[in-house]
C-alpha positions as a printed Julia matrix, in Angstrom:
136×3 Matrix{Float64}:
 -14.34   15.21   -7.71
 -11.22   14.3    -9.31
  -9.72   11.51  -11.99
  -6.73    9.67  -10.68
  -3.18   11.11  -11.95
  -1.57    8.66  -14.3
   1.07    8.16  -11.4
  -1.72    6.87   -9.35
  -3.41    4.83  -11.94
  -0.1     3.01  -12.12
   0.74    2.73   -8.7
  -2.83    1.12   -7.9
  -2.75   -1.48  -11.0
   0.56   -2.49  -10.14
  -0.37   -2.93   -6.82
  -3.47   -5.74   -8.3
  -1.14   -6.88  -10.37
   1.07   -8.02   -7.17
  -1.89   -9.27   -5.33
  -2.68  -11.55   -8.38
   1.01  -12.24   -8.12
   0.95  -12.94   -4.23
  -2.29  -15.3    -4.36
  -0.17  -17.38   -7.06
   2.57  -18.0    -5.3
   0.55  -18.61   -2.55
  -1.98  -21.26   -4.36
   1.69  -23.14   -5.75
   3.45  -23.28   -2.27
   0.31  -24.74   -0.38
  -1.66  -26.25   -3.57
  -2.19  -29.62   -2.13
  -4.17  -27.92    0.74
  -6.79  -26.55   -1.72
 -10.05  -28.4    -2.65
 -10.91  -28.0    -6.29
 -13.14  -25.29   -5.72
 -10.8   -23.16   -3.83
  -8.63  -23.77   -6.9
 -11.13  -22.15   -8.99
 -11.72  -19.25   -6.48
  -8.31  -18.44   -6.0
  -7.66  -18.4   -10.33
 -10.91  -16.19  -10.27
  -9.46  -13.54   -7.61
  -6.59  -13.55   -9.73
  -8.06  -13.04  -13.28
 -10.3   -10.16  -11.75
  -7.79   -8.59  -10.42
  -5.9    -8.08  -13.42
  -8.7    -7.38  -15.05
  -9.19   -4.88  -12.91
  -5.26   -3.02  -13.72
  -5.92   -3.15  -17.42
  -9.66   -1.53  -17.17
  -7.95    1.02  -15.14
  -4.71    1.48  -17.06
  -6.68    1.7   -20.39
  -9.12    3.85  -18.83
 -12.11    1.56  -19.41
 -12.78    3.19  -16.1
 -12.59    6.53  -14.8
 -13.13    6.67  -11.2
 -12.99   10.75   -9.58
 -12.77   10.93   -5.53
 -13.36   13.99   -3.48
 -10.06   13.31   -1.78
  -8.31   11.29   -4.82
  -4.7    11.65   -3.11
  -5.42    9.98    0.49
  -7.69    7.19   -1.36
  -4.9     6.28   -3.86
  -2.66    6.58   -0.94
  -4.71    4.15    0.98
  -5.34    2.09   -1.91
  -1.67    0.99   -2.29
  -1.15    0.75    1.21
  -3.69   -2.19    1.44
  -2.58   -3.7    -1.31
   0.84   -3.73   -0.56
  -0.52   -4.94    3.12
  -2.25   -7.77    1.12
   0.97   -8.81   -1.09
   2.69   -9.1     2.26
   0.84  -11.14    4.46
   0.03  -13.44    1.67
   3.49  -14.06    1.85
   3.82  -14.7     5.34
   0.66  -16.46    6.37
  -0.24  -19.98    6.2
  -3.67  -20.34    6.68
  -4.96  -20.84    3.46
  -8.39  -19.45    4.72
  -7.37  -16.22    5.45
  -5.47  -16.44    2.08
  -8.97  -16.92    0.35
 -10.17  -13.58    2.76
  -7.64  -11.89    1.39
  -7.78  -12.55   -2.1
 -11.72  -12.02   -2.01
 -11.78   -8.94    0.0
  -8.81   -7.35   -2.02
 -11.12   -8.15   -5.57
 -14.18   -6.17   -3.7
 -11.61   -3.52   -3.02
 -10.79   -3.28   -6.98
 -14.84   -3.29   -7.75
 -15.51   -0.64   -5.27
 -12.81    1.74   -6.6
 -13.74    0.83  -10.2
 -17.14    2.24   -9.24
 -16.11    5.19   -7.26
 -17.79    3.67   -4.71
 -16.04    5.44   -1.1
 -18.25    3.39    1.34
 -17.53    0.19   -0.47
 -13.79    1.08   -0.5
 -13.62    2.06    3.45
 -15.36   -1.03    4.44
 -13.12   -3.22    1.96
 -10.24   -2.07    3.79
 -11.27   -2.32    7.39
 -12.13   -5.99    6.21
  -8.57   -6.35    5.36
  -7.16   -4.74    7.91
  -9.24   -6.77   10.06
  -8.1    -9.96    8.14
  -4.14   -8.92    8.85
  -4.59   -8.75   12.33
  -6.16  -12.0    12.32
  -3.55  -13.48   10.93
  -0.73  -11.73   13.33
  -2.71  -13.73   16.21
  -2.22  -17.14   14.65
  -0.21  -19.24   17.13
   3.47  -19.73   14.7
């Protein structure tokens, strides 16, 4: 088992950090479309995940992985796959999806937890597609 590299530590809080940044600018461009409580969800996602980048850039929490590369690797892919349908979408359901599912994703690495992480991001995955079938 092995830590995360400092490079990768960055790479993967930066990549919550534009998430958090996504689902903003997401929740301003279609706010009136929101209920209250989707309000509230969406500033939750938002606050865990950068929760999430400082317990991991201050080493609160010290995940190791068997294969550290490929999961840090695949890590920052679905994030960055997050940060960019958020800005293309417009369904502000899938939006929520995406901004829950990516938190879970940022739970399950914080615990080292691999099963947790590979179903996180087929849920994603599965959530992108979704949205690429959406009539325009």
């Amino acid at each position: 088992m092995e830590d995360f590299t400092l490079d990768q530590i960055v790479s993967i809080a930066n990549g919550y950090r534009t998430v958090a940044r996504a689902l903003n600018e997401f929740q301003v461009m279609h706010w009136s479309e929101f209920t209250y409580e989707q309000q509230l969800d969406l500033n939750a996602y938002q606050n865990s995940l950068l929760n999430r980048a400082q317990d991991l850039q201050t080493l609160a929490v010290r995940p190791a992985f068997s294969q550290v590369s490929e999961t840090a690797a695949a890590i920052r892919q679905a994030t960055d796959e997050a940060k960019a349908g958020l800005r293309r979408i417009r369904n502000v359901t899938i939006a929520l999806n995406i901004g829950a599912i990516t938190v879970a994703l940022a739970a399950y690495v914080a615990r080292a937890n691999g099963k947790g992480i590979q179903s996180a991001l087929r849920e994603l995955a599965d959530l992108l597609a979704l949205d690429n079938e959406e009539p325009v």
